[in-house]
Rosetta silent file (secondary structure, phi, psi, omega in degrees, C-alpha in Angstrom):
SEQUENCE: XXXXXXXXXXXXXXXXXXXXXXXXXXXXXXXXXXXXXXXXXXXXXXXXXXXXXXXXXXXXXXXXXXXXXXXXXXXXXXXXXXXXXXXXXXXXXXXXXXXXXX
SCORE:     score description
SCORE:     0.000 S_00000001
   1 L     0.000  178.446 -172.144   -0.241   -0.288    0.099 S_00000001
   2 H  -101.536  -33.794 -175.479    1.349    3.667   -0.810 S_00000001
   3 H   -67.436  -41.438  176.064    1.165    4.645    2.886 S_00000001
   4 H   -58.888  -39.036  150.741    3.495    1.847    3.898 S_00000001
   5 H    -5.393  -49.156 -163.053    5.758    3.034    1.012 S_00000001
   6 L  -105.675   15.995  178.579    5.855    6.116    3.247 S_00000001
   7 L   114.228  -49.350  177.257    6.453    4.662    6.180 S_00000001
   8 L   -73.141  132.328  166.011    3.118    4.280    7.803 S_00000001
   9 L   -63.686  -48.805  159.364    1.622    1.178    9.756 S_00000001
  10 L  -101.303  129.487  177.044   -1.432    2.253    8.987 S_00000001
  11 L   -38.842  108.040  178.947   -3.343    4.252    6.203 S_00000001
  12 L   -76.479  -15.198 -179.454   -3.234    7.970    7.931 S_00000001
  13 L   -82.412  -23.667  148.012   -6.165    8.995    5.799 S_00000001
  14 L   -31.926  121.889 -173.659   -8.714    6.413    7.142 S_00000001
  15 L  -118.312   24.748 -168.061  -10.917    8.706    8.752 S_00000001
  16 L   -64.578   71.466  170.314  -12.743    4.978   10.443 S_00000001
  17 L    73.343   31.344  176.520  -12.787    5.940   13.989 S_00000001
  18 L   -83.513  112.807 -116.987   -9.232    6.547   14.206 S_00000001
  19 L   -94.909   17.413  168.937   -8.612    7.713   17.136 S_00000001
  20 L  -101.437   17.487  151.889   -5.735    9.709   15.991 S_00000001
  21 L   -87.997  104.321  171.836   -7.876   12.509   14.580 S_00000001
  22 L     7.086  160.131  145.030   -8.485   15.567   16.099 S_00000001
  23 L    38.054   20.516  152.548  -11.825   15.867   17.356 S_00000001
  24 H   -64.212  -68.700 -167.862  -12.762   11.776   17.313 S_00000001
  25 H   -33.934  -44.039 -144.492  -12.958   11.752   21.532 S_00000001
  26 H   -70.651  -47.097 -159.728  -15.255   14.931   21.331 S_00000001
  27 H   -64.292  -57.791 -171.911  -17.506   13.220   18.895 S_00000001
  28 H   -33.678  -52.489 -172.922  -17.200    9.768   20.874 S_00000001
  29 H   -60.610  -79.720 -170.858  -17.928   11.971   24.253 S_00000001
  30 H   -50.755  -32.783  176.140  -21.125   13.596   22.713 S_00000001
  31 H   -68.538  -42.356  179.394  -22.591   10.891   21.120 S_00000001
  32 H   -40.931  -77.889 -166.728  -22.076    9.283   24.669 S_00000001
  33 H   -43.696  -71.712 -165.198  -23.805   11.759   26.457 S_00000001
  34 H   -51.582  -27.330  174.615  -26.959   12.283   24.261 S_00000001
  35 H   -58.162  -45.075  146.673  -27.104    8.194   24.264 S_00000001
  36 H   -47.194  -23.736 -174.619  -27.233    8.446   28.479 S_00000001
  37 H  -111.819  -28.210 -152.679  -29.862   11.287   28.525 S_00000001
  38 H    61.569   54.313 -174.227  -32.184    9.010   25.704 S_00000001
  39 L  -109.162  164.320 -172.978  -31.916   10.937   23.129 S_00000001
  40 L   -87.536  136.503  179.283  -32.007    9.410   19.265 S_00000001
  41 L  -105.523  130.164  145.828  -28.751    9.589   17.321 S_00000001
  42 L  -123.807  143.575 -149.888  -28.776    9.850   13.855 S_00000001
  43 L  -126.436  128.917  164.225  -25.893    9.469   12.163 S_00000001
  44 L  -123.306  145.080 -165.125  -25.058   10.228    8.558 S_00000001
  45 L   167.238  171.433 -162.043  -21.581   10.235    6.011 S_00000001
  46 L   -72.182  156.647  179.142  -20.285    9.162    2.953 S_00000001
  47 L   -54.340  113.173  176.422  -19.768    5.206    2.807 S_00000001
  48 L   127.848  -25.835 -161.887  -16.681    4.356    4.324 S_00000001
  49 L  -107.471   21.706  143.004  -16.323    7.177    6.544 S_00000001
  50 L   104.968   -1.819  173.539  -16.384    5.358    9.903 S_00000001
  51 H   -52.216  -81.147 -175.704  -20.183    5.744   11.505 S_00000001
  52 H   -50.729  -28.959  178.947  -20.478    2.410   12.165 S_00000001
  53 H   -67.970  -28.355 -179.213  -17.093    1.713   13.655 S_00000001
  54 H   -48.419  -43.589 -161.460  -17.712    5.013   15.663 S_00000001
  55 H   -67.032  -40.105  165.174  -21.043    2.943   17.027 S_00000001
  56 H   -38.396  -88.291  164.151  -18.803   -0.119   17.744 S_00000001
  57 H   -46.128  -19.597  179.229  -16.633    1.265   19.775 S_00000001
  58 H   -94.673  -36.966  173.671  -18.741    3.019   21.536 S_00000001
  59 H   -66.193  -56.601 -128.188  -21.342    0.258   22.315 S_00000001
  60 L   -96.546  -17.254 -176.669  -18.400   -1.848   23.264 S_00000001
  61 L   -89.632 -174.672 -144.148  -17.112    0.368   25.830 S_00000001
  62 H   -80.265  -17.908 -168.465  -17.569   -0.457   29.612 S_00000001
  63 H   -85.171   23.704 -141.288  -19.697    2.584   30.354 S_00000001
  64 H  -135.627   18.125 -130.199  -21.487    1.788   27.991 S_00000001
  65 L   -96.153  -31.027 -168.735  -22.284   -1.662   28.670 S_00000001
  66 L   -87.471   24.722 -164.193  -26.081   -1.307   29.858 S_00000001
  67 L  -114.771  154.246  139.167  -27.459    0.176   26.716 S_00000001
  68 L  -117.668  167.532 -140.634  -28.748   -1.511   23.621 S_00000001
  69 L  -116.833  114.042 -179.932  -27.882   -0.813   20.293 S_00000001
  70 L  -117.431  105.050 -166.769  -30.366   -0.213   17.135 S_00000001
  71 L  -115.636  118.856  149.483  -28.465    0.115   13.852 S_00000001
  72 L   -94.283  139.993  169.139  -30.578    1.416   10.786 S_00000001
  73 L   -88.772 -165.996 -171.767  -29.576    1.677    7.280 S_00000001
  74 L  -144.573  -17.043  126.543  -30.841    4.246    4.836 S_00000001
  75 L     9.612  -38.549  163.851  -30.182    2.772    2.312 S_00000001
  76 L   -87.528  -25.769 -173.455  -33.310    1.435    1.460 S_00000001
  77 L   -48.994  135.893 -178.357  -35.115    4.963    2.277 S_00000001
  78 L   -85.400  105.340  168.899  -37.291    5.538   -0.842 S_00000001
  79 L    21.823  -90.053  157.332  -36.260    8.732   -2.107 S_00000001
  80 L   -69.982   11.128  174.486  -39.160   10.436   -1.541 S_00000001
  81 L   -80.944  159.622  169.106  -40.075    9.426    2.294 S_00000001
  82 L  -105.708   75.260  178.191  -39.630   12.613    4.284 S_00000001
  83 H   -72.517  -57.542 -170.494  -37.428   11.025    6.973 S_00000001
  84 H   -39.552  -25.948  167.191  -36.632   14.718    8.449 S_00000001
  85 H   -50.034  -75.794 -154.007  -41.184   14.656    9.228 S_00000001
  86 H   -73.709   -2.767  159.165  -40.567   11.536   11.105 S_00000001
  87 H   -67.791  -56.284  169.643  -37.744   12.240   12.832 S_00000001
  88 L   -49.559   -8.327  147.691  -39.411   15.829   14.121 S_00000001
  89 L   -53.967  -20.662 -148.533  -42.106   13.662   15.629 S_00000001
  90 L    68.998  117.811  176.238  -40.645   13.106   18.901 S_00000001
  91 L    39.288   16.597 -154.407  -40.303    9.775   18.961 S_00000001
  92 H   -99.739  -54.186 -172.559  -42.681    9.338   16.288 S_00000001
  93 H   -51.345   -9.125 -148.187  -39.933    7.605   13.850 S_00000001
  94 H  -107.999  -94.118 -147.073  -39.364    4.767   16.739 S_00000001
  95 H   -33.509  -38.713 -153.044  -43.341    4.159   16.960 S_00000001
  96 H   -68.032  -81.012  162.303  -43.046    4.096   12.753 S_00000001
  97 L     5.227 -101.552 -154.562  -40.312    1.342   13.630 S_00000001
  98 L  -115.418  -19.980 -161.952  -40.999   -1.047   16.078 S_00000001
  99 L    77.153    8.560 -167.904  -44.899    0.098   16.748 S_00000001
 100 L  -178.052  147.104 -173.626  -44.633    1.102   19.996 S_00000001
 101 L   -58.090  131.496 -168.283  -42.296    3.579   22.308 S_00000001
 102 L   -62.159    0.000    0.000  -38.518    2.731   22.854 S_00000001
């Protein structure tokens, strides 16, 4: 790989939950705070940008061991569906998915 030829062990430009990147710890801390407060978190970004890696890292941390996580992929949501409207309904999105409040 190109980065090994330059003396790097790992790809320094890989953003998937790379703790060497500035701000990753802040994002992780913020997400943990939202989860602890019972807030629903909506992460979005390009494929391969580290969304799932970050959530897995949070889920596996000792302080989050009492929490349950549900992963939903937005890849199959129809473009004409108004997802923002669902999220603005205060838990309406969860009711839509599970048929009950979490």
